[in-house]
mmCIF file of C-alpha atoms in Angstrom:
data_model
loop_
_atom_site.group_PDB
_atom_site.id
_atom_site.type_symbol
_atom_site.label_atom_id
_atom_site.label_comp_id
_atom_site.label_asym_id
_atom_site.label_seq_id
_atom_site.Cartn_x
_atom_site.Cartn_y
_atom_site.Cartn_z
ATOM 1 C CA UNK A 10 39.966 -8.657 -17.600
ATOM 2 C CA UNK A 11 42.239 -5.916 -16.288
ATOM 3 C CA UNK A 12 43.763 -8.219 -13.672
ATOM 4 C CA UNK A 13 44.498 -10.844 -16.308
ATOM 5 C CA UNK A 14 46.380 -8.334 -18.440
ATOM 6 C CA UNK A 15 48.338 -7.230 -15.372
ATOM 7 C CA UNK A 16 49.416 -10.746 -14.468
ATOM 8 C CA UNK A 17 50.831 -11.391 -17.921
ATOM 9 C CA UNK A 18 53.426 -8.675 -17.363
ATOM 10 C CA UNK A 19 53.784 -8.736 -13.599
ATOM 11 C CA UNK A 20 57.562 -9.088 -13.320
ATOM 12 C CA UNK A 21 59.000 -5.596 -13.610
ATOM 13 C CA UNK A 22 62.429 -4.098 -14.061
ATOM 14 C CA UNK A 23 62.084 -2.787 -10.550
ATOM 15 C CA UNK A 24 63.215 -6.134 -9.138
ATOM 16 C CA UNK A 25 61.694 -9.516 -8.403
ATOM 17 C CA UNK A 26 58.598 -9.349 -6.266
ATOM 18 C CA UNK A 27 58.840 -10.562 -2.696
ATOM 19 C CA UNK A 28 56.722 -13.453 -1.437
ATOM 20 C CA UNK A 29 53.188 -12.410 -0.602
ATOM 21 C CA UNK A 30 51.762 -13.183 2.844
ATOM 22 C CA UNK A 31 49.672 -16.065 1.486
ATOM 23 C CA UNK A 32 52.587 -17.724 -0.346
ATOM 24 C CA UNK A 33 53.554 -20.957 1.379
ATOM 25 C CA UNK A 34 54.106 -24.629 0.708
ATOM 26 C CA UNK A 35 50.842 -25.885 2.262
ATOM 27 C CA UNK A 36 49.281 -27.917 -0.556
ATOM 28 C CA UNK A 37 46.017 -28.363 1.329
ATOM 29 C CA UNK A 38 44.705 -25.173 -0.228
ATOM 30 C CA UNK A 39 43.147 -25.327 -3.728
ATOM 31 C CA UNK A 40 45.149 -22.341 -5.036
ATOM 32 C CA UNK A 41 48.354 -24.325 -4.468
ATOM 33 C CA UNK A 42 47.382 -26.434 -7.475
ATOM 34 C CA UNK A 43 47.727 -23.442 -9.793
ATOM 35 C CA UNK A 44 51.054 -22.962 -11.627
ATOM 36 C CA UNK A 45 53.538 -20.678 -9.825
ATOM 37 C CA UNK A 46 54.224 -18.336 -12.756
ATOM 38 C CA UNK A 47 51.697 -15.495 -13.254
ATOM 39 C CA UNK A 48 51.335 -16.110 -16.994
ATOM 40 C CA UNK A 49 50.630 -19.793 -16.409
ATOM 41 C CA UNK A 50 48.086 -18.944 -13.736
ATOM 42 C CA UNK A 51 46.327 -16.643 -16.184
ATOM 43 C CA UNK A 52 46.273 -19.399 -18.806
ATOM 44 C CA UNK A 53 44.890 -21.885 -16.292
ATOM 45 C CA UNK A 54 42.139 -19.470 -15.264
ATOM 46 C CA UNK A 55 41.363 -18.688 -18.895
ATOM 47 C CA UNK A 56 41.036 -22.406 -19.656
ATOM 48 C CA UNK A 57 38.740 -22.944 -16.670
ATOM 49 C CA UNK A 58 36.500 -19.973 -17.556
ATOM 50 C CA UNK A 59 36.348 -21.093 -21.194
ATOM 51 C CA UNK A 60 35.261 -24.605 -20.206
ATOM 52 C CA UNK A 61 32.515 -23.114 -18.055
ATOM 53 C CA UNK A 62 31.369 -20.975 -20.974
ATOM 54 C CA UNK A 63 32.018 -17.725 -19.134
ATOM 55 C CA UNK A 64 34.414 -16.234 -21.700
ATOM 56 C CA UNK A 65 34.938 -16.505 -25.437
ATOM 57 C CA UNK A 66 38.666 -16.943 -26.279
ATOM 58 C CA UNK A 67 38.166 -15.352 -29.704
ATOM 59 C CA UNK A 68 36.596 -12.259 -28.141
ATOM 60 C CA UNK A 69 39.395 -12.107 -25.576
ATOM 61 C CA UNK A 70 42.037 -12.309 -28.304
ATOM 62 C CA UNK A 71 40.266 -9.543 -30.219
ATOM 63 C CA UNK A 72 40.264 -7.240 -27.177
ATOM 64 C CA UNK A 73 43.953 -7.893 -26.491
ATOM 65 C CA UNK A 74 44.900 -7.348 -30.136
ATOM 66 C CA UNK A 75 42.880 -4.134 -30.249
ATOM 67 C CA UNK A 76 44.559 -2.569 -27.242
ATOM 68 C CA UNK A 77 48.051 -3.943 -27.885
ATOM 69 C CA UNK A 78 48.304 -3.298 -31.599
ATOM 70 C CA UNK A 79 45.475 -1.193 -33.026
ATOM 71 C CA UNK A 80 44.954 1.236 -30.167
ATOM 72 C CA UNK A 81 48.085 1.607 -28.177
ATOM 73 C CA UNK A 82 50.645 2.773 -28.071
ATOM 74 C CA UNK A 83 50.420 3.679 -31.751
ATOM 75 C CA UNK A 84 47.786 6.329 -31.155
ATOM 76 C CA UNK A 85 49.915 8.102 -28.594
ATOM 77 C CA UNK A 86 52.944 7.867 -30.853
ATOM 78 C CA UNK A 87 51.014 9.602 -33.627
ATOM 79 C CA UNK A 88 50.064 12.411 -31.246
ATOM 80 C CA UNK A 89 53.673 12.879 -30.146
ATOM 81 C CA UNK A 90 54.972 12.814 -33.724
ATOM 82 C CA UNK A 91 52.529 15.529 -34.735
ATOM 83 C CA UNK A 92 53.532 17.605 -31.710
ATOM 84 C CA UNK A 93 57.163 17.308 -32.770
ATOM 85 C CA UNK A 94 56.512 18.327 -36.359
ATOM 86 C CA UNK A 95 53.698 20.886 -36.039
ATOM 87 C CA UNK A 96 54.276 23.817 -33.624
ATOM 88 C CA UNK A 97 50.629 24.946 -33.706
ATOM 89 C CA UNK A 98 49.439 21.423 -32.938
ATOM 90 C CA UNK A 99 51.936 21.210 -30.058
ATOM 91 C CA UNK A 100 50.654 24.424 -28.497
ATOM 92 C CA UNK A 101 47.034 23.287 -28.813
ATOM 93 C CA UNK A 102 47.906 19.896 -27.336
ATOM 94 C CA UNK A 103 49.570 21.409 -24.291
ATOM 95 C CA UNK A 104 46.635 23.774 -23.799
ATOM 96 C CA UNK A 105 43.814 21.233 -24.159
ATOM 97 C CA UNK A 106 44.947 17.693 -24.886
ATOM 98 C CA UNK A 107 41.478 16.238 -24.285
ATOM 99 C CA UNK A 108 39.947 18.196 -27.137
ATOM 100 C CA UNK A 109 42.899 17.710 -29.490
ATOM 101 C CA UNK A 110 43.146 13.931 -29.149
ATOM 102 C CA UNK A 111 39.357 13.606 -29.338
ATOM 103 C CA UNK A 112 39.435 15.390 -32.707
ATOM 104 C CA UNK A 113 41.911 12.728 -33.823
ATOM 105 C CA UNK A 114 39.425 10.051 -32.783
ATOM 106 C CA UNK A 115 41.284 9.007 -29.638
ATOM 107 C CA UNK A 116 38.752 8.993 -26.849
ATOM 108 C CA UNK A 117 36.701 6.572 -24.800
ATOM 109 C CA UNK A 118 37.058 4.586 -21.616
ATOM 110 C CA UNK A 119 39.924 5.897 -19.444
ATOM 111 C CA UNK A 120 40.563 8.666 -21.924
ATOM 112 C CA UNK A 121 37.933 11.176 -20.883
ATOM 113 C CA UNK A 122 40.338 13.821 -19.572
ATOM 114 C CA UNK A 123 43.919 13.882 -20.827
ATOM 115 C CA UNK A 124 46.670 16.344 -19.958
ATOM 116 C CA UNK A 125 49.872 16.528 -22.036
ATOM 117 C CA UNK A 126 53.165 17.432 -20.344
ATOM 118 C CA UNK A 127 56.363 18.110 -22.246
ATOM 119 C CA UNK A 128 59.905 16.989 -21.494
ATOM 120 C CA UNK A 129 62.656 19.567 -21.977
ATOM 121 C CA UNK A 130 66.319 19.959 -21.121
ATOM 122 C CA UNK A 131 65.228 21.539 -17.832
ATOM 123 C CA UNK A 132 62.365 19.195 -16.877
ATOM 124 C CA UNK A 133 61.633 15.490 -17.183
ATOM 125 C CA UNK A 134 58.083 14.291 -16.480
ATOM 126 C CA UNK A 135 57.102 10.839 -15.257
ATOM 127 C CA UNK A 136 53.616 9.467 -14.609
ATOM 128 C CA UNK A 137 52.267 7.146 -11.934
ATOM 129 C CA UNK A 138 48.925 6.287 -10.397
ATOM 130 C CA UNK A 139 49.597 5.941 -6.671
ATOM 131 C CA UNK A 140 46.101 4.675 -5.814
ATOM 132 C CA UNK A 141 45.462 2.108 -8.528
ATOM 133 C CA UNK A 142 46.367 2.071 -12.229
ATOM 134 C CA UNK A 143 44.689 5.004 -13.997
ATOM 135 C CA UNK A 144 46.150 5.122 -17.492
ATOM 136 C CA UNK A 145 45.178 6.655 -20.881
ATOM 137 C CA UNK A 146 44.069 3.479 -22.637
ATOM 138 C CA UNK A 147 42.894 5.147 -25.896
ATOM 139 C CA UNK A 148 46.399 6.560 -26.372
ATOM 140 C CA UNK A 149 48.742 3.972 -24.839
ATOM 141 C CA UNK A 150 46.781 0.735 -24.885
ATOM 142 C CA UNK A 151 47.054 -1.814 -22.085
ATOM 143 C CA UNK A 152 49.038 -0.594 -19.068
ATOM 144 C CA UNK A 153 52.163 -2.649 -18.361
ATOM 145 C CA UNK A 154 52.233 -4.790 -15.231
ATOM 146 C CA UNK A 155 55.045 -2.784 -13.641
ATOM 147 C CA UNK A 156 52.899 0.360 -13.843
ATOM 148 C CA UNK A 157 50.418 -1.327 -11.505
ATOM 149 C CA UNK A 158 53.012 -2.792 -9.169
ATOM 150 C CA UNK A 159 53.281 -1.644 -5.562
ATOM 151 C CA UNK A 160 57.026 -1.137 -6.044
ATOM 152 C CA UNK A 161 56.658 1.335 -8.901
ATOM 153 C CA UNK A 162 53.712 3.191 -7.401
ATOM 154 C CA UNK A 163 55.478 3.718 -4.068
ATOM 155 C CA UNK A 164 59.079 4.246 -5.152
ATOM 156 C CA UNK A 165 58.681 6.568 -8.123
ATOM 157 C CA UNK A 166 57.222 9.233 -5.845
ATOM 158 C CA UNK A 167 60.007 8.939 -3.255
ATOM 159 C CA UNK A 168 63.009 8.303 -5.477
ATOM 160 C CA UNK A 169 62.160 9.026 -9.121
ATOM 161 C CA UNK A 170 65.788 9.292 -10.264
ATOM 162 C CA UNK A 171 66.605 5.844 -8.903
ATOM 163 C CA UNK A 172 63.565 4.359 -10.621
ATOM 164 C CA UNK A 173 64.477 6.083 -13.885
ATOM 165 C CA UNK A 174 68.013 4.715 -13.621
ATOM 166 C CA UNK A 175 66.603 1.199 -13.281
ATOM 167 C CA UNK A 176 64.736 1.794 -16.534
ATOM 168 C CA UNK A 177 68.024 2.894 -18.110
ATOM 169 C CA UNK A 178 67.299 6.629 -18.049
ATOM 170 C CA UNK A 179 70.174 8.716 -16.666
ATOM 171 C CA UNK A 180 69.378 12.413 -16.516
ATOM 172 C CA UNK A 181 71.783 15.328 -16.060
ATOM 173 C CA UNK A 182 71.813 16.688 -12.517
ATOM 174 C CA UNK A 183 70.473 20.022 -13.723
ATOM 175 C CA UNK A 184 67.338 18.381 -15.167
ATOM 176 C CA UNK A 185 64.498 18.461 -12.646
ATOM 177 C CA UNK A 186 62.108 15.507 -12.378
ATOM 178 C CA UNK A 187 58.389 16.017 -11.862
ATOM 179 C CA UNK A 188 56.075 13.145 -10.944
ATOM 180 C CA UNK A 189 52.439 13.389 -12.066
ATOM 181 C CA UNK A 190 49.835 11.326 -10.217
ATOM 182 C CA UNK A 191 47.049 10.095 -12.495
ATOM 183 C CA UNK A 192 43.537 9.865 -11.098
ATOM 184 C CA UNK A 193 40.114 8.753 -12.271
ATOM 185 C CA UNK A 194 39.576 12.346 -13.428
ATOM 186 C CA UNK A 195 42.926 13.123 -15.087
ATOM 187 C CA UNK A 196 45.368 11.014 -17.070
ATOM 188 C CA UNK A 197 48.690 12.226 -18.416
ATOM 189 C CA UNK A 198 50.572 11.863 -21.689
ATOM 190 C CA UNK A 199 54.277 12.696 -21.652
ATOM 191 C CA UNK A 200 55.635 14.327 -24.801
ATOM 192 C CA UNK A 201 59.244 13.090 -24.870
ATOM 193 C CA UNK A 202 62.026 15.191 -26.291
ATOM 194 C CA UNK A 203 62.501 14.816 -30.003
ATOM 195 C CA UNK A 204 65.702 12.863 -30.629
ATOM 196 C CA UNK A 205 68.618 14.465 -32.398
ATOM 197 C CA UNK A 206 68.969 13.512 -36.035
ATOM 198 C CA UNK A 207 65.228 13.220 -36.646
ATOM 199 C CA UNK A 208 64.983 16.469 -38.577
ATOM 200 C CA UNK A 209 63.250 16.046 -41.913
ATOM 201 C CA UNK A 210 61.386 12.856 -40.952
ATOM 202 C CA UNK A 211 57.648 12.761 -41.627
ATOM 203 C CA UNK A 212 55.014 11.941 -39.027
ATOM 204 C CA UNK A 213 54.996 8.217 -39.810
ATOM 205 C CA UNK A 214 58.764 7.948 -39.445
ATOM 206 C CA UNK A 215 58.711 10.016 -36.269
ATOM 207 C CA UNK A 216 55.993 7.793 -34.804
ATOM 208 C CA UNK A 217 58.356 4.841 -35.050
ATOM 209 C CA UNK A 218 60.746 6.601 -32.671
ATOM 210 C CA UNK A 219 58.133 7.010 -29.929
ATOM 211 C CA UNK A 220 57.940 4.236 -27.338
ATOM 212 C CA UNK A 221 55.260 3.488 -24.787
ATOM 213 C CA UNK A 222 57.712 4.053 -21.937
ATOM 214 C CA UNK A 223 58.741 7.433 -23.325
ATOM 215 C CA UNK A 224 55.083 8.535 -23.134
ATOM 216 C CA UNK A 225 54.939 7.451 -19.476
ATOM 217 C CA UNK A 226 58.278 9.081 -18.745
ATOM 218 C CA UNK A 227 60.185 5.924 -17.863
ATOM 219 C CA UNK A 228 61.975 5.925 -21.194
ATOM 220 C CA UNK A 229 63.282 8.160 -23.951
ATOM 221 C CA UNK A 230 62.399 8.309 -27.629
ATOM 222 C CA UNK A 231 64.524 6.105 -29.851
ATOM 223 C CA UNK A 232 67.321 7.527 -31.956
ATOM 224 C CA UNK A 233 66.651 7.468 -35.729
#
């Protein structure tokens, strides 16, 4: 399941992927009959598995809808909006995010231990999983394909400012960048800076300004 989700979004803003070692024009191999585009390959595999009775398309659609729309990244956006509008909640979140988000009902698989880190004028946080694709599913939903890509996982550690620039994030020179490496034990939620002009907005309105990328650190919150 996880690999299928990844393939649907496998082309990242970090550049087109290079040919893999097994990519060639030899049509003697069965995999050469699959469509070249990742999304089409996923559809072909889904069709094959459905015909064999190994998956239920309705159940698959329900899982995708749950994680894309009902779970994430709306849950994370609600957490960030509350942190922006409630100082006591913000302090508690930074001290023990696992307990705070669990009280809000956001827990489960890949959300067992969450740490919140806050962006400021002095520090910008960005998250990666250098070993695989550890990600706070209960808060952010399905991880994007670029998050799992070799390019992102390798480059963001070595040259985070260049990677941020490719995502359209240009930071002042005086702002330090810190890269957090997620693991099976710890997953991170970035609290982006509250955008100017959002004073007076309620939690629902503030939630609309929070993007998935801003909670990973590869983006900024939207202006109101």
